[in-house]
Amino acid sequence: MDKDQRSRFVAGVTLIGIGLLLFWLVRVEDLGQSLLFFVIGSLFLGAYLYSKNYGLLIPGCLLIGLGSATLLRRMDGLDNPWQVGLGAGFVAIWLIALIYEKQSHWWPLIPGGILLVTAFSIGDDLMEFLFTGGWPLVLVIIGLIIVLGSFSKRGPGKDAA
């Protein structure tokens, strides 16, 4: 990863972090109960990033997903926070492996997709959720786009040839 890609990657990850922090600060008063899940999950995730051992990525993402679920359960308008947290954890396994290793196994998308689709009464509930406080997730999506774009061979303003 060259300097330009690294700076775009860091900018994207920063936007993701700020978006998630704002999202949780807007919706949740107490972050203490989730801290254990986040700390242990982050240790697993850090060990994965250091060693590229796929077996460490799985518990890392699932524990961070459970930590997110403990925060999400306090939010109004979300009936199944555990499904959302675990579903997001499974999807994160696929996404992080794809970004970090440039390839990924498809299996995490099956439980992740099922959990996420069944967690929402697709349509009205999801839109209501986004408009009543889920808007900081737009920062997360923009950050993900920037992070994924940082791995492309072409950067902004570079020719395809």
XYZ file of C-alpha atoms in Angstrom:
161
model
C 0.000 0.000 0.000
C 1.553 3.285 -1.066
C 1.362 6.541 0.895
C -1.718 7.821 -0.985
C -3.609 4.560 -0.479
C -2.622 4.468 3.198
C -3.852 8.023 3.792
C -7.174 7.279 2.053
C -7.485 4.092 4.110
C -6.843 5.975 7.369
C -9.344 8.693 6.355
C -11.994 6.068 5.623
C -11.401 4.208 8.888
C -11.521 7.522 10.764
C -14.897 8.380 9.195
C -16.196 4.928 10.113
C -15.078 5.389 13.719
C -16.516 8.897 14.004
C -19.796 7.783 12.418
C -20.178 4.828 14.784
C -19.239 6.942 17.804
C -21.749 9.662 16.882
C -24.397 7.048 16.165
C -23.947 5.478 19.595
C -23.639 8.792 21.436
C -26.898 10.009 19.883
C -28.775 6.827 20.816
C -27.195 5.413 23.983
C -26.424 6.834 27.396
C -24.172 4.117 28.864
C -21.353 2.485 26.919
C -19.903 0.602 29.902
C -21.622 -2.755 29.397
C -20.400 -3.012 25.819
C -16.793 -2.245 26.617
C -15.852 -5.838 27.493
C -17.096 -7.145 24.141
C -15.324 -4.349 22.271
C -12.007 -4.781 24.095
C -11.830 -8.565 23.710
C -13.082 -8.403 20.120
C -10.548 -5.696 19.295
C -7.739 -7.837 20.718
C -8.760 -10.722 18.454
C -9.082 -8.347 15.500
C -5.674 -6.807 16.180
C -4.120 -10.269 16.426
C -5.703 -11.154 13.075
C -4.364 -7.993 11.428
C -0.908 -8.811 12.777
C -0.824 -12.518 11.892
C -3.422 -12.903 9.092
C -4.759 -15.942 10.973
C -8.377 -16.219 9.771
C -9.342 -18.062 12.966
C -8.765 -14.876 14.962
C -10.943 -12.747 12.690
C -14.101 -14.758 13.405
C -14.312 -14.290 17.210
C -13.066 -10.706 16.854
C -15.869 -9.651 14.528
C -18.550 -11.620 16.362
C -17.567 -10.164 19.752
C -17.533 -6.634 18.347
C -20.943 -7.399 16.808
C -22.227 -8.514 20.210
C -20.816 -5.337 21.752
C -22.724 -3.359 19.157
C -25.856 -5.342 20.009
C -25.595 -4.362 23.675
C -25.611 -0.749 22.536
C -28.369 -1.288 19.988
C -30.720 -2.912 22.515
C -31.226 0.457 24.202
C -32.364 2.108 20.983
C -35.974 2.804 20.252
C -37.452 1.291 17.128
C -35.139 -1.714 16.872
C -36.773 -4.976 17.925
C -33.921 -7.430 17.303
C -30.598 -5.841 18.256
C -28.841 -9.172 18.821
C -29.666 -10.258 15.282
C -28.391 -6.970 13.886
C -25.153 -7.144 15.902
C -24.390 -10.753 15.033
C -25.417 -10.266 11.405
C -23.125 -7.258 11.119
C -20.348 -9.293 12.762
C -20.651 -12.036 10.149
C -20.696 -9.536 7.292
C -17.652 -7.823 8.847
C -15.755 -11.141 8.730
C -16.283 -11.279 4.980
C -15.568 -7.573 4.421
C -12.392 -7.350 6.525
C -10.912 -10.490 4.958
C -11.750 -9.113 1.508
C -10.097 -5.776 2.241
C -7.070 -7.072 4.127
C -6.310 -10.257 2.183
C -7.800 -9.215 -1.196
C -9.922 -12.389 -1.100
C -12.591 -13.749 1.190
C -14.673 -16.802 1.909
C -18.353 -16.397 1.062
C -19.757 -18.376 3.993
C -20.112 -15.417 6.464
C -22.567 -13.726 4.092
C -25.122 -16.520 4.556
C -25.671 -16.268 8.348
C -25.000 -12.513 8.239
C -27.524 -11.902 5.489
C -30.168 -14.089 7.104
C -29.730 -12.417 10.493
C -29.826 -8.900 9.059
C -32.786 -9.474 6.739
C -34.883 -11.114 9.453
C -33.934 -8.485 12.048
C -35.748 -5.739 10.192
C -39.288 -5.760 8.881
C -37.689 -4.690 5.614
C -38.800 -1.338 4.267
C -40.680 0.940 6.642
C -38.883 -0.059 9.832
C -35.451 0.335 8.251
C -36.248 3.759 6.812
C -37.787 4.895 10.089
C -34.662 3.692 11.899
C -32.383 5.655 9.568
C -34.431 8.845 9.740
C -34.870 8.780 13.534
C -31.217 8.635 14.464
C -29.459 6.238 12.136
C -28.122 9.056 9.962
C -24.540 8.839 11.323
C -24.340 5.471 9.603
C -24.079 7.446 6.357
C -20.587 8.448 7.566
C -19.803 4.770 8.068
C -20.925 3.941 4.517
C -18.872 6.811 3.060
C -15.877 5.641 5.101
C -16.294 2.089 3.795
C -16.389 3.370 0.219
C -13.189 5.353 0.815
C -11.488 2.365 2.479
C -12.448 0.035 -0.369
C -11.355 2.653 -2.895
C -7.955 2.970 -1.209
C -7.161 -0.561 -2.362
C -7.852 0.127 -6.030
C -4.912 0.500 -8.375
C -6.247 3.842 -9.596
C -6.504 6.693 -7.175
C -8.430 9.917 -7.678
C -7.066 11.872 -10.614
C -4.962 8.995 -11.990
C -5.437 7.726 -15.526
C -6.481 4.150 -16.222
C -3.616 3.713 -18.707
